[in-house]
Amino acid sequence: SSAQKFIGNVQFNHQDVRLFCDSAYLYLDSNRVHSFGNVRILQGDSLSLFGDTLYYNGNEKDATMHGNVIMNDRDLRLTTTSMRYNLADSIGSYSNGAMITSAKNQNVLTSKVGLYYSNGQTLEFRDSVVLNNPEYDMTSDTLTYNTASEKAFFSGPTEITSKDNFIYTEKGWYDTKLNRASLTDSSYIISDGQKLEGDSLYYDREMGLGEVFNNMMITDTANDFILKGNYGWHDEKLKQSLITDSLTLIQLFDEDSLFLHADTALIIEDSTGNQNIHAFHHVKFFKKDLQGASDSLVFNQNDSTINMYYDPILWSEENQLTSDFITIKTDSNS
């Protein structure tokens, strides 16, 4: 088809789209433009698209930009080597990798493949997705990010790493503005040497609080214990954890384990880093050579003692012991 060639400070106007470049070929019969050098597209008050070369289909309002591509929309900036953007439905896409930055926060997002829905202010990322923030780094294989709410939504294996903790999830959302997360599907938090997991997990980074609902479990490998229940929380600032509702504690020893049931347990870390477990109400425990019950109990990891309070009772083989207060020395080598 025949083409008209334009050179020097070229400008085209098509409906609400303005196109600038150094030189261009205009194909009138097919309503297409092939532009070269300092290419710039403007649409409305917010969208601008820059690049080295452009193929523009005026009938479909479809632009394919190559080279040093930059797209600015509101406070968002996207940089890549090749991008297709449809100015009719305001959808952009790339498959060669891109970096997205926001002027209103310090998030930097990169991925190999992405879609940008300008009208909904939403980005969909796939393949090697990374979100860098001064407080944490997030990696995922599938992530949706809303620039208006500043929320990231996960639908695949995702890791969030910071100096305070490590988070793994396969489904949920993270509010990058308020630093809050709601997670499900195989989610867990590792903090202060403890792994906190369950069916549904909520985390507030500013408060340093993780909260778990249903099938909650805390695993402490340093102190060799596992705590299970249906509700619990861990406070990173106070270095405390609480577990309740169908509580079970399993304390692992070299050749035996102690199983404990109670209404509620509170784990408090002392100044030396040892965990002290406080169990409250209807406490019962057993190991192969010892059983006991009391209203409350304190398991001191520092000196390996169990202190039983309020109507304590012990059974060992055929012997029964009752007292106002009982202390048991539980050497981990026994």
Short mmCIF file of C-alpha atoms in Angstrom, two decimals:
data_model
loop_
_atom_site.label_atom_id
_atom_site.label_comp_id
_atom_site.label_asym_id
_atom_site.label_seq_id
_atom_site.Cartn_x
_atom_site.Cartn_y
_atom_site.Cartn_z
CA SER A 1 0.00 0.00 0.00
CA SER A 2 1.11 3.59 -0.61
CA ALA A 3 2.65 5.58 2.21
CA GLN A 4 3.33 9.22 2.98
CA LYS A 5 6.63 10.04 4.67
CA PHE A 6 6.94 12.80 7.27
CA ILE A 7 10.24 14.08 8.69
CA GLY A 8 11.00 16.48 11.54
CA ASN A 9 8.78 17.33 14.54
CA VAL A 10 5.97 15.13 13.26
CA GLN A 11 2.57 15.30 15.02
CA PHE A 12 -0.61 13.31 14.33
CA ASN A 13 -3.98 13.76 16.03
CA HIS A 14 -6.48 10.90 16.03
CA GLN A 15 -9.63 11.38 18.13
CA ASP A 16 -8.31 11.83 21.71
CA VAL A 17 -4.83 10.51 20.84
CA ARG A 18 -1.86 12.75 20.00
CA LEU A 19 1.29 11.24 18.46
CA PHE A 20 4.71 12.91 18.23
CA CYS A 21 7.91 11.58 16.60
CA ASP A 22 10.98 12.52 14.51
CA SER A 23 9.78 10.75 11.36
CA ALA A 24 6.86 8.57 10.27
CA TYR A 25 5.17 6.68 7.46
CA LEU A 26 1.40 7.22 7.19
CA TYR A 27 -0.64 4.53 5.42
CA LEU A 28 -3.96 6.26 4.68
CA ASP A 29 -5.70 3.26 3.11
CA SER A 30 -5.24 1.15 6.28
CA ASN A 31 -5.18 4.03 8.79
CA ARG A 32 -1.81 2.95 10.17
CA VAL A 33 1.30 4.86 11.25
CA HIS A 34 4.90 3.61 11.57
CA SER A 35 6.87 6.14 13.66
CA PHE A 36 10.57 6.50 14.46
CA GLY A 37 12.70 8.48 16.92
CA ASN A 38 11.56 10.11 20.18
CA VAL A 39 8.08 8.66 19.80
CA ARG A 40 5.51 9.99 22.25
CA ILE A 41 1.79 9.21 22.61
CA LEU A 42 -0.52 11.30 24.79
CA GLN A 43 -4.08 10.38 25.71
CA GLY A 44 -6.24 12.44 28.04
CA ASP A 45 -4.66 14.16 31.01
CA SER A 46 -2.81 11.23 32.58
CA LEU A 47 -1.46 8.72 30.04
CA SER A 48 1.80 9.16 28.13
CA LEU A 49 3.77 6.48 26.28
CA PHE A 50 7.37 6.93 25.06
CA GLY A 51 9.61 4.76 22.90
CA ASP A 52 12.00 4.50 19.93
CA THR A 53 9.65 3.00 17.31
CA LEU A 54 5.88 2.64 17.09
CA TYR A 55 3.34 0.70 15.05
CA TYR A 56 -0.08 2.30 15.46
CA ASN A 57 -3.34 0.90 14.06
CA GLY A 58 -5.82 3.78 14.02
CA ASN A 59 -8.86 1.59 13.35
CA GLU A 60 -8.29 -0.45 16.51
CA LYS A 61 -6.39 2.31 18.39
CA ASP A 62 -3.72 -0.29 19.05
CA ALA A 63 -0.13 0.87 19.70
CA THR A 64 2.95 -1.37 19.81
CA MET A 65 6.02 0.46 21.13
CA HIS A 66 9.61 -0.82 20.97
CA GLY A 67 12.98 0.32 22.30
CA ASN A 68 13.34 2.28 25.52
CA VAL A 69 9.67 2.15 26.40
CA ILE A 70 8.24 4.25 29.24
CA MET A 71 4.57 4.48 30.17
CA ASN A 72 3.34 7.07 32.67
CA ASP A 73 -0.20 6.90 34.03
CA ARG A 74 -1.15 8.99 37.06
CA ASP A 75 1.59 8.28 39.63
CA LEU A 76 2.66 5.04 37.92
CA ARG A 77 5.74 4.59 35.71
CA LEU A 78 6.38 1.41 33.70
CA THR A 79 9.65 0.79 31.84
CA THR A 80 10.28 -2.09 29.41
CA THR A 81 11.74 -2.88 25.97
CA SER A 82 8.48 -3.68 24.17
CA MET A 83 4.86 -2.99 25.03
CA ARG A 84 1.47 -3.17 23.38
CA TYR A 85 -1.18 -0.71 24.51
CA ASN A 86 -4.75 -0.47 23.28
CA LEU A 87 -5.95 3.10 23.69
CA ALA A 88 -9.60 2.09 23.10
CA ASP A 89 -9.92 -0.25 26.10
CA SER A 90 -6.90 1.18 28.04
CA ILE A 91 -5.14 -2.17 28.41
CA GLY A 92 -1.37 -2.57 28.14
CA SER A 93 0.69 -5.75 28.01
CA TYR A 94 4.34 -6.85 27.94
CA SER A 95 6.18 -10.17 27.84
CA ASN A 96 9.86 -9.20 27.86
CA GLY A 97 10.07 -8.02 31.46
CA ALA A 98 9.23 -4.65 33.01
CA MET A 99 9.78 -2.48 36.07
CA ILE A 100 6.92 -0.55 37.66
CA THR A 101 7.44 2.24 40.20
CA SER A 102 4.95 4.46 42.01
CA ALA A 103 5.44 8.09 42.99
CA LYS A 104 3.18 7.86 46.07
CA ASN A 105 4.97 4.91 47.70
CA GLN A 106 8.35 3.21 47.61
CA ASN A 107 7.23 -0.03 45.91
CA VAL A 108 9.21 -1.30 42.92
CA LEU A 109 7.59 -4.17 41.01
CA THR A 110 9.27 -6.30 38.34
CA SER A 111 8.03 -9.30 36.34
CA LYS A 112 8.58 -10.99 32.99
CA VAL A 113 4.92 -10.88 31.89
CA GLY A 114 2.25 -8.34 32.79
CA LEU A 115 -1.08 -6.74 31.98
CA TYR A 116 -2.10 -3.21 32.96
CA TYR A 117 -5.76 -2.18 33.14
CA SER A 118 -5.62 1.62 33.29
CA ASN A 119 -9.35 2.13 33.90
CA GLY A 120 -9.30 -0.17 36.92
CA GLN A 121 -5.79 0.92 37.99
CA THR A 122 -4.87 -2.76 38.20
CA LEU A 123 -1.75 -4.67 37.16
CA GLU A 124 -1.54 -8.46 36.73
CA PHE A 125 1.93 -10.00 36.93
CA ARG A 126 3.17 -13.47 36.07
CA ASP A 127 6.57 -15.20 36.04
CA SER A 128 9.39 -14.07 38.36
CA VAL A 129 7.35 -11.38 40.12
CA VAL A 130 9.32 -9.31 42.64
CA LEU A 131 8.08 -6.43 44.81
CA ASN A 132 10.81 -4.49 46.63
CA ASN A 133 9.96 -2.22 49.54
CA PRO A 134 12.37 -0.66 52.10
CA GLU A 135 10.81 -2.88 54.79
CA TYR A 136 10.47 -6.19 52.90
CA ASP A 137 10.97 -8.09 49.64
CA MET A 138 8.14 -10.07 48.05
CA THR A 139 8.51 -12.78 45.38
CA SER A 140 5.64 -14.58 43.64
CA ASP A 141 4.69 -16.34 40.41
CA THR A 142 1.26 -14.68 40.15
CA LEU A 143 0.35 -11.31 41.65
CA THR A 144 -2.34 -8.66 41.08
CA TYR A 145 -1.65 -5.12 42.27
CA ASN A 146 -4.16 -2.29 42.57
CA THR A 147 -2.46 1.10 42.39
CA ALA A 148 -5.41 2.94 43.96
CA SER A 149 -5.71 0.76 47.10
CA GLU A 150 -2.00 -0.23 47.04
CA LYS A 151 -3.01 -3.83 47.72
CA ALA A 152 -1.22 -6.88 46.30
CA PHE A 153 -3.28 -10.06 45.77
CA PHE A 154 -1.57 -13.48 45.55
CA SER A 155 -2.83 -16.60 43.78
CA GLY A 156 0.31 -18.75 43.82
CA PRO A 157 3.40 -19.53 45.92
CA THR A 158 4.57 -16.24 47.47
CA GLU A 159 7.40 -15.36 49.87
CA ILE A 160 7.71 -12.12 51.88
CA THR A 161 11.07 -11.59 53.58
CA SER A 162 12.01 -8.88 56.08
CA LYS A 163 14.52 -8.45 58.90
CA ASP A 164 11.81 -9.39 61.42
CA ASN A 165 10.19 -12.43 59.83
CA PHE A 166 9.53 -14.66 56.83
CA ILE A 167 6.02 -15.17 55.40
CA TYR A 168 4.90 -17.87 52.95
CA THR A 169 1.46 -18.01 51.36
CA GLU A 170 -0.34 -19.33 48.29
CA LYS A 171 -3.42 -17.13 48.50
CA GLY A 172 -4.33 -13.81 50.11
CA TRP A 173 -3.59 -10.10 50.00
CA TYR A 174 -1.04 -7.65 51.36
CA ASP A 175 -1.86 -3.98 51.94
CA THR A 176 1.41 -2.23 51.07
CA LYS A 177 0.09 1.09 52.39
CA LEU A 178 -1.03 -0.11 55.84
CA ASN A 179 1.40 -3.08 56.01
CA ARG A 180 -1.35 -5.60 56.75
CA ALA A 181 -1.90 -9.06 55.28
CA SER A 182 -4.73 -11.61 55.18
CA LEU A 183 -3.54 -15.05 54.07
CA THR A 184 -4.94 -18.56 53.52
CA ASP A 185 -3.87 -21.77 51.74
CA SER A 186 -0.72 -23.20 53.34
CA SER A 187 0.31 -19.85 54.87
CA TYR A 188 2.79 -19.47 57.72
CA ILE A 189 5.00 -16.90 59.48
CA ILE A 190 8.46 -17.62 60.91
CA SER A 191 9.35 -15.10 63.60
CA ASP A 192 11.51 -15.18 66.75
CA GLY A 193 12.42 -18.82 66.04
CA GLN A 194 8.76 -19.89 65.89
CA LYS A 195 6.71 -21.05 62.93
CA LEU A 196 3.08 -19.87 63.16
CA GLU A 197 0.61 -21.52 60.73
CA GLY A 198 -3.09 -22.28 60.30
CA ASP A 199 -6.09 -22.17 57.95
CA SER A 200 -6.41 -18.38 58.04
CA LEU A 201 -3.66 -15.96 59.02
CA TYR A 202 -3.74 -12.19 59.63
CA TYR A 203 -0.59 -10.09 60.03
CA ASP A 204 -0.08 -6.43 60.98
CA ARG A 205 3.54 -5.41 60.35
CA GLU A 206 3.27 -2.07 62.17
CA MET A 207 1.95 -3.73 65.34
CA GLY A 208 4.16 -6.80 64.87
CA LEU A 209 1.13 -9.03 65.43
CA GLY A 210 0.28 -12.31 63.70
CA GLU A 211 -3.14 -13.90 64.31
CA VAL A 212 -4.28 -17.39 63.25
CA PHE A 213 -7.73 -19.00 63.04
CA ASN A 214 -8.46 -22.76 62.86
CA ASN A 215 -5.89 -25.59 62.87
CA MET A 216 -3.31 -23.25 64.34
CA MET A 217 0.14 -24.63 65.12
CA ILE A 218 3.29 -23.09 66.57
CA THR A 219 6.52 -25.03 66.06
CA ASP A 220 9.59 -23.99 68.06
CA THR A 221 12.59 -26.03 66.89
CA ALA A 222 15.03 -24.29 69.24
CA ASN A 223 13.04 -25.28 72.33
CA ASP A 224 11.68 -28.55 70.90
CA PHE A 225 7.97 -27.99 71.34
CA ILE A 226 4.82 -27.91 69.21
CA LEU A 227 1.62 -26.09 70.21
CA LYS A 228 -1.73 -26.72 68.54
CA GLY A 229 -5.13 -25.03 68.88
CA ASN A 230 -7.86 -23.36 66.87
CA TYR A 231 -6.92 -19.78 67.68
CA GLY A 232 -3.66 -18.03 68.47
CA TRP A 233 -1.50 -14.97 68.05
CA HIS A 234 2.17 -14.00 68.21
CA ASP A 235 3.36 -10.54 69.25
CA GLU A 236 6.83 -9.80 67.80
CA LYS A 237 7.34 -6.70 69.96
CA LEU A 238 6.37 -8.30 73.28
CA LYS A 239 7.83 -11.66 72.18
CA GLN A 240 4.71 -13.43 73.39
CA SER A 241 2.32 -15.98 71.90
CA LEU A 242 -1.14 -17.11 72.98
CA ILE A 243 -2.94 -20.30 71.97
CA THR A 244 -6.44 -21.42 72.93
CA ASP A 245 -9.39 -23.60 71.87
CA SER A 246 -8.53 -27.33 71.85
CA LEU A 247 -4.99 -26.63 73.05
CA THR A 248 -2.34 -29.35 72.81
CA LEU A 249 1.35 -28.97 73.71
CA ILE A 250 3.93 -31.54 72.66
CA GLN A 251 7.30 -31.12 74.37
CA LEU A 252 9.97 -33.22 72.68
CA PHE A 253 12.68 -34.91 74.76
CA ASP A 254 15.54 -37.11 73.56
CA GLU A 255 13.75 -40.41 74.17
CA ASP A 256 10.22 -39.34 75.08
CA SER A 257 7.60 -36.63 74.60
CA LEU A 258 5.30 -34.84 77.00
CA PHE A 259 1.70 -34.20 75.88
CA LEU A 260 -0.26 -31.43 77.59
CA HIS A 261 -3.87 -30.27 77.24
CA ALA A 262 -5.35 -27.07 78.69
CA ASP A 263 -7.81 -24.27 77.91
CA THR A 264 -5.15 -21.67 77.09
CA ALA A 265 -1.36 -21.31 76.87
CA LEU A 266 0.78 -18.16 76.92
CA ILE A 267 4.41 -18.33 75.73
CA ILE A 268 6.66 -15.58 77.10
CA GLU A 269 10.28 -15.14 76.02
CA ASP A 270 12.57 -13.99 78.84
CA SER A 271 15.65 -11.76 78.57
CA THR A 272 17.90 -14.77 77.88
CA GLY A 273 15.79 -15.92 74.92
CA ASN A 274 14.23 -18.91 76.71
CA GLN A 275 10.55 -19.64 76.25
CA ASN A 276 8.36 -20.01 79.35
CA ILE A 277 5.00 -21.67 78.73
CA HIS A 278 2.10 -20.74 81.02
CA ALA A 279 -0.88 -23.12 80.75
CA PHE A 280 -4.21 -22.18 82.33
CA HIS A 281 -7.25 -24.12 83.52
CA HIS A 282 -8.00 -27.83 83.29
CA VAL A 283 -4.35 -28.69 82.72
CA LYS A 284 -3.55 -32.35 82.08
CA PHE A 285 -0.26 -33.81 80.89
CA PHE A 286 1.29 -37.21 80.42
CA LYS A 287 4.51 -38.89 79.31
CA LYS A 288 5.37 -42.57 79.45
CA ASP A 289 6.51 -42.49 83.11
CA LEU A 290 4.48 -39.60 84.51
CA GLN A 291 0.97 -38.09 84.43
CA GLY A 292 -0.35 -34.99 86.11
CA ALA A 293 -3.20 -32.51 86.41
CA SER A 294 -3.69 -29.04 87.90
CA ASP A 295 -5.57 -25.80 87.35
CA SER A 296 -2.47 -24.04 85.97
CA LEU A 297 1.15 -24.76 85.16
CA VAL A 298 4.39 -23.00 84.15
CA PHE A 299 6.95 -24.82 82.01
CA ASN A 300 10.29 -23.03 82.43
CA GLN A 301 12.61 -23.81 79.51
CA ASN A 302 15.60 -22.17 81.24
CA ASP A 303 15.91 -24.63 84.14
CA SER A 304 13.73 -27.43 82.68
CA THR A 305 11.11 -27.30 85.43
CA ILE A 306 7.34 -27.72 85.50
CA ASN A 307 5.66 -25.73 88.28
CA MET A 308 2.09 -26.87 89.04
CA TYR A 309 -0.39 -24.56 90.80
CA TYR A 310 -3.84 -24.98 92.40
CA ASP A 311 -4.81 -28.54 93.29
CA PRO A 312 -1.90 -30.26 91.55
CA ILE A 313 -1.81 -34.05 91.41
CA LEU A 314 0.80 -36.46 90.01
CA TRP A 315 0.73 -40.13 89.10
CA SER A 316 3.94 -42.10 88.62
CA GLU A 317 3.62 -45.84 88.19
CA GLU A 318 1.44 -46.82 91.21
CA ASN A 319 2.14 -43.68 93.23
CA GLN A 320 -0.09 -40.62 93.59
CA LEU A 321 1.09 -37.25 94.92
CA THR A 322 -0.99 -34.23 95.89
CA SER A 323 0.13 -30.89 97.33
CA ASP A 324 -0.53 -27.17 97.32
CA PHE A 325 2.35 -26.69 94.86
CA ILE A 326 4.53 -29.13 92.92
CA THR A 327 7.80 -28.58 91.02
CA ILE A 328 9.05 -31.21 88.58
CA LYS A 329 12.58 -31.26 87.21
CA THR A 330 12.43 -32.40 83.57
CA ASP A 331 15.97 -32.89 82.39
CA SER A 332 15.84 -33.14 78.60
CA ASN A 333 18.36 -35.99 78.79
CA SER A 334 16.04 -38.16 80.88
#
